[in-house]
XYZ file of C-alpha atoms in Angstrom:
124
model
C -13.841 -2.998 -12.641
C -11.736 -3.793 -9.418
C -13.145 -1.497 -6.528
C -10.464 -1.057 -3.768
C -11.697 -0.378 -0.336
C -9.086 1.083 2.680
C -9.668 0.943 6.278
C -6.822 2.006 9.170
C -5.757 5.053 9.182
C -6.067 8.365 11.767
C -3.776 9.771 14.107
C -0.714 8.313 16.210
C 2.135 10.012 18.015
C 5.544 9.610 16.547
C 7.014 5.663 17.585
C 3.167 4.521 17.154
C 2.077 1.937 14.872
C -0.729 1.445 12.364
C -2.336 -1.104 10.644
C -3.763 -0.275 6.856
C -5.899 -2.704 5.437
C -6.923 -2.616 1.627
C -9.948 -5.102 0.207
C -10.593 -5.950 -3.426
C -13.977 -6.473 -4.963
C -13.038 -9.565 -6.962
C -11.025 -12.826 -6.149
C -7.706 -11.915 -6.412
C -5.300 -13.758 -9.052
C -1.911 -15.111 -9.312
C -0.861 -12.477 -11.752
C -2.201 -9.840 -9.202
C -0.160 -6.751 -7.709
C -0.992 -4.676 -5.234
C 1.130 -1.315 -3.634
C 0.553 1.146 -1.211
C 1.048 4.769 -1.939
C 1.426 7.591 0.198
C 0.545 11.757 -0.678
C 1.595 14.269 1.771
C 0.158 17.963 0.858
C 1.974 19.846 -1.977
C 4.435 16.588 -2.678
C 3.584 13.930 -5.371
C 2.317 10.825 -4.749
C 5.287 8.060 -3.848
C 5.823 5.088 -3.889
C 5.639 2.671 -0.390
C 5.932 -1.243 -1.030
C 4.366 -3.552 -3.169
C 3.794 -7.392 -3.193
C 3.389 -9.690 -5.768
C 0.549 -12.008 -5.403
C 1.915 -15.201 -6.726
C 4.917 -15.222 -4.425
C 4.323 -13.006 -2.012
C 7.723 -11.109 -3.375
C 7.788 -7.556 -1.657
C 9.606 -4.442 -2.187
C 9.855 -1.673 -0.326
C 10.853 2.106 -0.641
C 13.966 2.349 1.411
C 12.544 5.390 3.185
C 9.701 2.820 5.123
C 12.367 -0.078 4.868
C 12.100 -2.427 8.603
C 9.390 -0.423 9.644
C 6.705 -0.869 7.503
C 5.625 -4.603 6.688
C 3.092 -5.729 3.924
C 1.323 -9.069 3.436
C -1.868 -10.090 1.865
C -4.735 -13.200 2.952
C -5.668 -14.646 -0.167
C -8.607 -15.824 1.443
C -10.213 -11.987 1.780
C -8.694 -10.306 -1.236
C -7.043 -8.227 1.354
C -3.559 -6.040 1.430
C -2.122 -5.724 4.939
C 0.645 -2.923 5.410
C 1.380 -2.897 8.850
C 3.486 0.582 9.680
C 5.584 0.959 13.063
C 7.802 3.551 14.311
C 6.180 6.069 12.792
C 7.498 9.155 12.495
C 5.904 13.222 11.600
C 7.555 13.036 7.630
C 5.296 9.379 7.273
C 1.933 11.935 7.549
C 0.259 11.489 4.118
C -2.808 10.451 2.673
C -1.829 6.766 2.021
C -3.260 5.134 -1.314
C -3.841 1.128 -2.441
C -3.445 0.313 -5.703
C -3.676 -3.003 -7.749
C -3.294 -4.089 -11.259
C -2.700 -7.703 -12.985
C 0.658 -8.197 -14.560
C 4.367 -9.826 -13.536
C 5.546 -6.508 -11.570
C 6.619 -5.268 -9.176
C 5.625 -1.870 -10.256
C 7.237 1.379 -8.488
C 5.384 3.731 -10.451
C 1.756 5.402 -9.796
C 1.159 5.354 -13.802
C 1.674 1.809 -13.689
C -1.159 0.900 -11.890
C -4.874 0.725 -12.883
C -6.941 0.722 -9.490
C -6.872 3.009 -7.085
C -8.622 2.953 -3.456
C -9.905 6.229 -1.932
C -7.101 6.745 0.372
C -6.903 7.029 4.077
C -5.257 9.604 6.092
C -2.522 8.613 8.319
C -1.104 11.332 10.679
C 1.562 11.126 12.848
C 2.226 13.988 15.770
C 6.100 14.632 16.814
């Protein structure tokens, strides 16, 4: 059972920045894939980016697109998403996710592990 642990989030003022971080329990593999999901109150979870770990292939929802910026360090079994320019509609409780397989993966259903989520609020 992959455990996903997040770290990074609180409160910024709109054009702030953030840095997420997300660690797995296990030694990551090449089929790995990890995303980032965000859940503001009364809206369904969405989709943010993802990143394949065998190529470091990323894809992003065009709504965070140049602002936001993932990478991973093999190293620490660790996500990165880096998140600038933030702005009051990015306030959500952001989620990490993982599961093995070729992805990407847009969907929440198509994961399998899920961190606790951090909350990341931005003031206008």
């Amino acid at each position: 059972q992959v455990q996903l642990v997040e770290s990074g989030g609180g409160l910024v003022q709109a054009g702030g920045s953030l840095r997420l971080s997300c660690a797995a329990s296990e030694r990551t593999s090449s089929s790995y894939v990890m995303g980032w999901f965000r859940q503001a109150p009364g809206k369904e979870r969405e989709f943010v980016v993802t990143i394949k770990w065998i190529d470091g292939s990323t894809y992003y929802a065009d709504s965070v697109k140049g602002r936001f910026t993932i990478s991973k360090d093999n190293a620490k079994n660790t996500v990165y998403l880096r998140m600038n320019s933030l702005k009051p509609e990015d306030t959500a409780v952001y989620y990490c996710a993982a599961r093995y397989g070729s992805g990407p993966y847009y969907y929440p259903t198509d994961y399998n592990y899920w961190g606790q989520g951090t909350q990341v609020t931005v003031s206008s």
